[in-house]
Amino acid sequence: MLDPDPHAANRARLVAALSRTSGGDRSALREVYDLTAGKLFGICLRICRDRDAAEDVLQDVYLKVWNRAGRFNVERASPITWLSAIARNAAIDWVRSNNPSSVAATPGGDSWQAEPTSEELGAFETLEAAQTRMRLERCLDQLGPQQGGAIRAAFLDGFTHSELAARLSVPLGTMKSLVRRGLLHLRECLGDA
Amino acid sequence: MRNGLTPEQDALAAELALGVLEGADRAEAQRLYLADQTFAEAVEGWRFRFGALHETIGTEAPPPGVWPAIEARISAAENIATVSKLRFWRRSAVLSGAVAAALAVALVLPGAPDVRTVVLPPDQSAIAQLNGEAGAILAASYTPQAGQLQIRPVDLPASELTPELWLIPADGVPRSLGLIETKGTTRINVPLALRAYLTDGAVLAVSLERAESAPHKAPTSTPIAVGKISTI
């Protein structure tokens, strides 16, 4: 039988380090950093598309973690999801305030980078969380590269409707309804399972 | 309708969670988020679902300089928090006049004990590195023989205002050491009365001020960089 939570120890270590960080323990923040910086840097790089910027944003992210660790609620969120959301928001803020037009200026062809469903368990993922994720990924794959790809890109690259439209060189209205229809399908797909 | 929303409303919740909305669409969705708990819960549900996609992003080791920069910024933020808490920092323009008046009164009171405190200037050189949360860095050194303090901005955010250097000894009252150049080394002849304060634990701080009226009695804004003095 599969171990339902092979990464429980990892996660417990991260939760404990976050808890100590909220008490002002710098070595605890260092531990959070050592456990998660690679992951969060990946997120920042993907959204900022600029190494120097991603490094600066990563600093901001851990300063935010330092100041907000007390708000992390283990009952409500997984630690890595909570940290990833901070990284994503910080990187999107950077893009919005520094080069609002750069992304829109580069059409990326008529589709998105293919993102095959990752069957591996993430370093902090429970088996249950991985199953939920894989179900979402399969539903996105079913939508096809255009719709599913747009939804993935919106989340992972931080694109808005108009950035997605510029990227695919389609009118804004077309992109809005493409995303809307995609989400309606996604909703049904997730509800059916 | 798992959650009581129509499919369209639920899709709007997903769009807000996804971050694709802009302008009026976004404003409307945010209004709903604040006004309608069912909608807000749907948004959080989608945030949670999409959040799992972060697992698909590969890790990338950040360069080794990132952690020391984070630590330096935490130290800087803590120093600034300390200085901002000093009771005289914000209102010293008003208070320092009152304090001076009170001292003057004390000095002329008949029968006041004749106590003189002689503070000798430290004969040790002193250095300080000033850091700010927004990335400002300045290096300072003090040569007691010449009574001269040198300060050089390493990195300073651009501003229309001019940096002004403050010396804050243990009493928490900032004393202006005047304006400093934004580039290169500024040499400051420290007034005799202030030299004794340039010792371990005193704080140097830089705030951005209007050049015309400098030096000021008190800073008008939160310091952009702060550092403790260490004698060497």
Coordinates of C-alpha atoms in Angstrom, one line a residue:
Chain A
M1 CA 0.0 0.0 0.0
L2 CA 1.2 3.5 -0.8
D3 CA 2.2 5.7 2.1
P4 CA -0.6 8.3 2.1
D5 CA 1.8 11.0 3.3
P6 CA 5.4 10.3 2.5
H7 CA 6.4 13.9 2.9
A8 CA 4.8 14.4 6.3
A9 CA 8.2 14.9 8.0
N10 CA 9.2 17.6 5.4
R11 CA 6.0 19.4 5.9
A12 CA 6.1 19.2 9.7
R13 CA 9.6 20.6 9.6
L14 CA 8.4 23.5 7.4
V15 CA 5.4 24.2 9.6
A16 CA 7.6 24.2 12.7
A17 CA 10.1 26.5 11.1
L18 CA 7.4 29.0 10.1
S19 CA 6.0 28.9 13.6
R20 CA 9.4 29.7 15.1
T21 CA 9.9 32.4 12.4
S22 CA 6.8 34.2 13.7
G23 CA 8.5 34.5 17.0
G24 CA 11.4 36.4 15.4
D25 CA 13.8 33.6 15.2
R26 CA 16.2 34.3 12.2
S27 CA 17.6 30.8 12.1
A28 CA 14.1 29.6 11.7
L29 CA 13.6 31.9 8.7
R30 CA 16.9 30.5 7.4
E31 CA 15.5 27.0 7.6
V32 CA 12.3 28.1 5.8
Y33 CA 14.6 29.6 3.1
D34 CA 16.7 26.5 2.8
L35 CA 13.6 24.3 2.4
T36 CA 11.8 26.5 0.0
A37 CA 14.0 29.1 -1.8
G38 CA 14.5 26.9 -4.9
K39 CA 10.7 26.4 -5.3
L40 CA 9.9 30.1 -4.7
F41 CA 12.8 31.3 -7.0
G42 CA 11.3 29.1 -9.7
I43 CA 8.0 30.8 -9.3
C44 CA 9.5 34.3 -9.3
L45 CA 11.7 33.6 -12.4
R46 CA 8.8 32.2 -14.3
I47 CA 6.6 35.3 -13.7
C48 CA 9.4 38.0 -13.8
R49 CA 11.3 36.5 -16.8
D50 CA 14.3 38.4 -15.5
R51 CA 16.9 36.9 -13.3
D52 CA 18.0 40.1 -11.4
A53 CA 14.3 41.0 -10.8
A54 CA 13.5 37.5 -9.6
E55 CA 16.4 37.7 -7.1
D56 CA 15.1 41.1 -5.8
V57 CA 11.5 39.8 -5.6
L58 CA 12.8 36.7 -3.8
Q59 CA 14.3 38.9 -1.1
D60 CA 10.9 40.7 -0.8
V61 CA 9.2 37.4 -0.5
Y62 CA 11.3 36.3 2.5
L63 CA 10.9 39.7 4.1
K64 CA 7.2 39.2 3.8
V65 CA 7.4 35.7 5.2
W66 CA 9.5 37.2 8.1
N67 CA 6.8 39.8 8.8
R68 CA 3.7 37.6 8.2
A69 CA 4.7 34.1 9.4
G70 CA 2.4 34.6 12.4
R71 CA -0.6 34.7 10.0
F72 CA 0.1 31.3 8.5
N73 CA -2.7 29.0 9.6
V74 CA -1.8 25.3 9.3
E75 CA -5.5 24.4 9.6
R76 CA -6.4 26.3 6.5
A77 CA -3.4 26.0 4.1
S78 CA -0.5 23.9 3.3
P79 CA 2.7 25.7 4.1
I80 CA 4.1 25.5 0.6
T81 CA 0.9 26.7 -1.0
W82 CA 0.9 29.6 1.4
L83 CA 4.5 30.5 0.5
S84 CA 4.0 30.0 -3.2
A85 CA 1.0 32.4 -3.2
I86 CA 3.2 35.1 -1.5
A87 CA 5.9 34.5 -4.2
R88 CA 3.4 34.6 -7.0
N89 CA 1.8 37.8 -5.8
A90 CA 5.1 39.6 -5.2
A91 CA 6.3 38.6 -8.6
I92 CA 3.1 39.8 -10.3
D93 CA 3.3 43.1 -8.4
W94 CA 6.8 43.5 -9.7
V95 CA 5.7 42.9 -13.3
R96 CA 2.8 45.3 -13.0
S97 CA 4.8 48.1 -11.6
N98 CA 8.0 47.7 -13.7
N99 CA 7.2 46.6 -17.2
P100 CA 3.5 46.5 -17.8
S101 CA 3.9 46.3 -21.6
S102 CA 6.8 43.8 -22.0
V103 CA 4.7 40.7 -22.0
A104 CA 2.0 42.1 -24.2
A105 CA 4.7 43.1 -26.7
T106 CA 5.8 39.6 -27.3
P107 CA 3.2 37.4 -29.1
G108 CA 4.0 33.8 -28.3
G109 CA 2.6 32.1 -31.3
D110 CA -0.8 30.4 -31.4
S111 CA -0.5 28.1 -28.4
W112 CA 1.2 27.6 -25.1
Q113 CA 4.2 25.7 -23.9
A114 CA 3.0 22.1 -23.4
E115 CA 2.9 21.2 -19.7
P116 CA 2.5 17.5 -19.2
T117 CA 0.8 16.5 -16.0
S118 CA 3.4 16.0 -13.4
E119 CA 3.0 12.5 -11.9
E120 CA 5.6 13.0 -9.2
L121 CA 4.8 13.9 -5.7
G122 CA 6.0 17.4 -4.8
A123 CA 8.5 17.7 -1.9
F124 CA 5.7 18.8 0.5
E125 CA 2.7 17.3 -1.1
T126 CA 0.4 14.8 0.5
L127 CA -0.8 12.0 -1.7
E128 CA -4.3 13.4 -1.5
A129 CA -3.2 16.9 -2.6
A130 CA -1.3 15.3 -5.5
Q131 CA -4.4 13.4 -6.6
T132 CA -6.4 16.6 -6.5
R133 CA -3.8 18.4 -8.5
M134 CA -3.5 15.6 -11.1
R135 CA -7.3 15.7 -11.5
L136 CA -7.1 19.4 -12.2
E137 CA -4.2 18.9 -14.6
R138 CA -6.1 16.2 -16.5
C139 CA -9.2 18.4 -16.8
L140 CA -7.0 21.2 -18.1
D141 CA -5.4 18.8 -20.6
Q142 CA -8.9 17.7 -21.7
L143 CA -9.6 21.4 -22.6
G144 CA -6.9 21.3 -25.2
P145 CA -3.8 23.3 -25.6
Q146 CA -5.6 26.6 -26.3
Q147 CA -8.0 26.8 -23.4
G148 CA -6.3 24.6 -20.9
G149 CA -3.0 26.3 -21.9
A150 CA -4.5 29.8 -21.4
I151 CA -5.7 28.9 -17.9
R152 CA -2.4 27.4 -16.9
A153 CA -0.5 30.4 -18.3
A154 CA -2.8 32.8 -16.5
F155 CA -2.0 31.1 -13.2
L156 CA 1.7 30.2 -13.7
D157 CA 2.9 33.2 -15.7
G158 CA 0.5 35.7 -14.1
F159 CA -1.1 36.8 -17.3
T160 CA -4.3 38.9 -17.5
H161 CA -7.0 38.6 -20.1
S162 CA -5.3 41.3 -22.3
E163 CA -1.9 39.8 -21.9
L164 CA -3.2 36.4 -22.9
A165 CA -4.9 38.0 -25.9
A166 CA -1.7 39.8 -27.0
R167 CA 0.2 36.6 -26.5
L168 CA -2.1 34.6 -28.8
S169 CA -2.7 37.6 -31.1
V170 CA -6.5 37.3 -30.7
P171 CA -9.0 40.1 -29.8
L172 CA -9.6 40.7 -26.1
G173 CA -13.3 39.7 -26.3
T174 CA -12.3 36.4 -27.9
M175 CA -9.8 35.6 -25.1
K176 CA -12.3 36.5 -22.4
S177 CA -14.9 34.1 -23.7
L178 CA -12.2 31.4 -24.4
V179 CA -11.2 31.6 -20.7
R180 CA -14.8 31.8 -19.5
R181 CA -15.8 28.7 -21.5
G182 CA -12.7 26.9 -20.4
L183 CA -13.5 27.6 -16.7
L184 CA -17.1 26.4 -17.1
H185 CA -15.8 23.2 -18.6
L186 CA -13.2 22.9 -15.9
R187 CA -15.9 23.3 -13.3
E188 CA -17.9 20.5 -14.8
C189 CA -14.9 18.3 -15.2
L190 CA -13.9 18.7 -11.6
G191 CA -17.5 18.3 -10.4
D192 CA -18.0 15.0 -12.3
A193 CA -15.1 13.1 -10.9
Chain B
M1 CA -24.3 24.4 -8.4
R2 CA -22.1 22.9 -5.7
N3 CA -21.9 26.1 -3.8
G4 CA -25.1 28.0 -4.6
L5 CA -23.5 30.1 -7.3
T6 CA -24.6 30.0 -10.9
P7 CA -22.0 28.5 -13.2
E8 CA -21.3 32.0 -14.5
Q9 CA -20.8 33.4 -11.0
D10 CA -18.5 30.5 -10.1
A11 CA -16.5 31.0 -13.3
L12 CA -16.1 34.7 -12.4
A13 CA -14.8 33.6 -9.0
A14 CA -12.3 31.4 -10.8
E15 CA -11.3 34.3 -13.0
L16 CA -10.6 36.5 -9.9
A17 CA -8.6 33.7 -8.3
L18 CA -6.7 33.2 -11.6
G19 CA -5.9 36.9 -11.8
V20 CA -7.0 37.4 -15.4
L21 CA -9.5 40.2 -14.7
E22 CA -8.7 43.8 -15.3
G23 CA -10.3 47.2 -14.9
A24 CA -14.0 47.3 -14.3
D25 CA -14.4 43.5 -14.5
R26 CA -11.9 43.1 -11.7
A27 CA -13.5 45.9 -9.6
E28 CA -16.9 44.2 -9.9
A29 CA -15.5 40.8 -8.9
Q30 CA -13.7 42.4 -5.9
R31 CA -16.8 44.1 -4.8
L32 CA -18.6 40.8 -4.9
Y33 CA -15.7 39.2 -3.0
L34 CA -16.2 41.7 -0.2
A35 CA -20.0 41.7 -0.2
D36 CA -20.9 38.1 -0.8
Q37 CA -19.4 35.4 1.4
T38 CA -20.5 32.5 -0.9
F39 CA -18.6 34.2 -3.7
A40 CA -15.6 34.8 -1.5
E41 CA -15.5 31.2 -0.5
A42 CA -15.7 30.1 -4.1
V43 CA -12.7 32.4 -4.9
E44 CA -10.7 30.9 -2.1
G45 CA -11.7 27.4 -3.3
W46 CA -10.3 28.2 -6.8
R47 CA -7.2 29.8 -5.3
F48 CA -6.6 26.6 -3.4
R49 CA -7.2 24.4 -6.5
F50 CA -5.0 26.5 -8.8
G51 CA -2.4 26.8 -6.1
A52 CA -1.7 23.2 -6.6
L53 CA -0.3 24.0 -10.0
H54 CA 2.7 25.5 -8.4
E55 CA 3.9 22.0 -7.9
T56 CA 4.5 21.8 -11.7
I57 CA 7.1 24.6 -11.6
G58 CA 10.6 23.4 -11.4
T59 CA 12.9 24.5 -8.6
E60 CA 15.8 26.7 -9.4
A61 CA 18.6 27.4 -6.9
P62 CA 18.9 31.1 -6.1
P63 CA 22.4 32.6 -6.2
P64 CA 24.3 32.6 -2.8
G65 CA 24.0 36.4 -2.4
V66 CA 20.2 36.4 -1.8
W67 CA 20.2 35.1 1.8
P68 CA 22.8 37.6 3.1
A69 CA 20.8 40.4 1.4
I70 CA 17.6 39.2 3.2
E71 CA 19.4 39.1 6.5
A72 CA 20.8 42.6 6.0
R73 CA 17.4 44.0 5.1
I74 CA 15.9 42.4 8.2
S75 CA 18.6 44.0 10.4
A76 CA 17.9 47.3 8.6
A77 CA 14.2 47.1 9.2
E78 CA 14.7 46.3 12.8
N79 CA 17.0 49.3 13.3
I80 CA 14.6 51.5 11.6
A81 CA 11.8 50.2 13.8
T82 CA 13.9 50.9 16.8
V83 CA 14.7 54.4 15.7
S84 CA 11.1 55.2 14.7
K85 CA 10.1 54.2 18.2
L86 CA 12.4 56.6 19.8
R87 CA 10.1 59.0 21.4
F88 CA 11.7 62.1 20.1
W89 CA 11.9 61.1 16.5
R90 CA 8.5 62.2 15.2
R91 CA 7.7 65.2 17.4
S92 CA 11.1 66.4 18.2
A93 CA 10.6 69.7 16.3
V94 CA 8.0 70.6 18.9
L95 CA 9.6 68.8 21.8
S96 CA 13.2 69.9 21.5
G97 CA 12.2 73.5 21.9
A98 CA 10.3 72.6 25.1
V99 CA 13.2 70.5 26.4
A100 CA 15.7 73.2 25.7
A101 CA 13.5 75.7 27.6
A102 CA 13.2 73.3 30.5
L103 CA 17.0 72.9 30.6
A104 CA 17.5 76.6 30.4
V105 CA 15.2 77.1 33.4
A106 CA 17.0 74.4 35.3
L107 CA 20.3 76.1 34.7
V108 CA 19.2 79.4 36.2
L109 CA 17.4 78.0 39.1
P110 CA 19.1 79.3 42.3
G111 CA 20.4 76.7 44.5
A112 CA 20.6 74.0 41.9
P113 CA 23.4 71.7 42.6
D114 CA 26.5 72.6 40.6
V115 CA 27.1 69.4 38.8
R116 CA 29.1 69.3 35.7
T117 CA 29.5 66.3 33.6
V118 CA 32.6 66.3 31.6
V119 CA 32.3 63.9 28.7
L120 CA 35.6 63.2 26.9
P121 CA 35.5 62.6 23.2
P122 CA 36.3 59.0 22.4
D123 CA 39.8 58.6 21.0
Q124 CA 38.9 55.5 19.1
S125 CA 38.0 55.5 15.4
A126 CA 34.4 54.6 14.7
I127 CA 32.6 53.0 11.7
A128 CA 29.0 52.4 10.8
Q129 CA 27.2 50.8 8.0
L130 CA 23.7 52.2 7.4
N131 CA 21.1 50.1 5.7
G132 CA 17.5 50.6 4.8
E133 CA 14.6 48.3 3.9
A134 CA 14.3 49.8 0.4
G135 CA 18.0 48.9 -0.3
A136 CA 19.8 52.1 0.8
I137 CA 23.3 51.5 1.9
L138 CA 25.8 54.0 3.3
A139 CA 29.3 53.6 4.8
A140 CA 30.5 56.0 7.5
S141 CA 33.8 56.3 9.4
Y142 CA 34.9 58.8 12.0
T143 CA 38.4 60.0 12.8
P144 CA 38.5 61.4 16.3
Q145 CA 41.8 63.3 15.9
A146 CA 40.4 65.4 13.1
G147 CA 36.8 65.4 14.5
Q148 CA 35.8 64.4 11.0
L149 CA 33.1 62.0 9.8
Q150 CA 33.2 60.7 6.3
I151 CA 30.1 59.2 4.8
R152 CA 29.6 57.6 1.4
P153 CA 26.4 56.4 -0.2
V154 CA 26.9 52.9 -1.7
D155 CA 23.4 52.7 -2.9
L156 CA 20.7 55.3 -2.5
P157 CA 17.2 55.4 -4.0
A158 CA 16.7 58.3 -6.3
S159 CA 14.7 61.2 -4.8
E160 CA 14.1 64.9 -5.3
L161 CA 14.9 65.4 -1.6
T162 CA 18.3 65.5 -0.2
P163 CA 19.8 63.0 2.3
E164 CA 20.4 64.5 5.8
L165 CA 22.5 62.7 8.3
W166 CA 21.5 62.4 11.9
L167 CA 23.4 61.3 15.0
I168 CA 21.1 59.8 17.6
P169 CA 22.9 59.1 21.0
A170 CA 21.4 57.2 23.9
D171 CA 18.9 59.9 24.8
G172 CA 17.1 59.2 21.5
V173 CA 17.2 62.8 20.3
P174 CA 18.4 63.1 16.7
R175 CA 21.0 65.8 16.0
S176 CA 21.5 66.9 12.5
L177 CA 25.0 66.5 11.0
G178 CA 23.9 68.3 7.9
L179 CA 23.1 67.3 4.3
I180 CA 25.2 64.8 2.5
E181 CA 26.1 64.3 -1.1
T182 CA 24.2 61.5 -3.0
K183 CA 27.4 60.5 -4.7
G184 CA 31.0 60.3 -3.4
T185 CA 32.3 60.9 0.1
T186 CA 31.0 63.8 2.2
R187 CA 33.4 65.0 4.9
I188 CA 31.7 66.4 7.9
N189 CA 33.4 68.4 10.6
V190 CA 31.5 67.2 13.6
P191 CA 30.7 70.1 16.0
L192 CA 32.7 69.8 19.3
A193 CA 29.5 69.4 21.3
L194 CA 28.5 66.3 19.4
R195 CA 31.8 64.5 19.2
A196 CA 31.4 62.7 22.5
Y197 CA 28.3 61.1 21.2
L198 CA 30.2 59.3 18.4
T199 CA 30.7 56.2 20.4
D200 CA 29.6 52.5 20.6
G201 CA 25.8 52.1 20.3
A202 CA 24.9 55.5 19.1
V203 CA 23.0 55.5 15.9
L204 CA 23.5 57.2 12.6
A205 CA 20.4 57.7 10.4
V206 CA 19.7 59.3 7.1
S207 CA 16.4 60.8 6.2
L208 CA 15.3 62.6 3.0
E209 CA 14.7 66.3 3.6
R210 CA 14.3 69.6 1.8
A211 CA 17.7 71.0 1.1
E212 CA 16.7 74.7 1.3
S213 CA 15.9 74.7 5.0
A214 CA 18.7 72.4 6.2
P215 CA 20.1 71.7 8.7
H216 CA 16.9 70.9 10.5
K217 CA 16.1 70.7 14.1
A218 CA 14.4 67.3 13.6
P219 CA 13.8 64.9 10.8
T220 CA 10.4 65.1 9.1
S221 CA 10.3 61.6 7.7
T222 CA 11.1 58.0 8.6
P223 CA 14.8 57.3 8.0
I224 CA 15.7 55.6 4.8
A225 CA 18.8 54.0 6.4
V226 CA 20.0 53.4 9.9
G227 CA 23.2 51.9 11.4
K228 CA 24.8 51.5 14.8
I229 CA 28.2 53.0 15.4
S230 CA 31.0 50.6 16.4
T231 CA 34.4 51.8 17.6
I232 CA 37.4 50.0 16.3

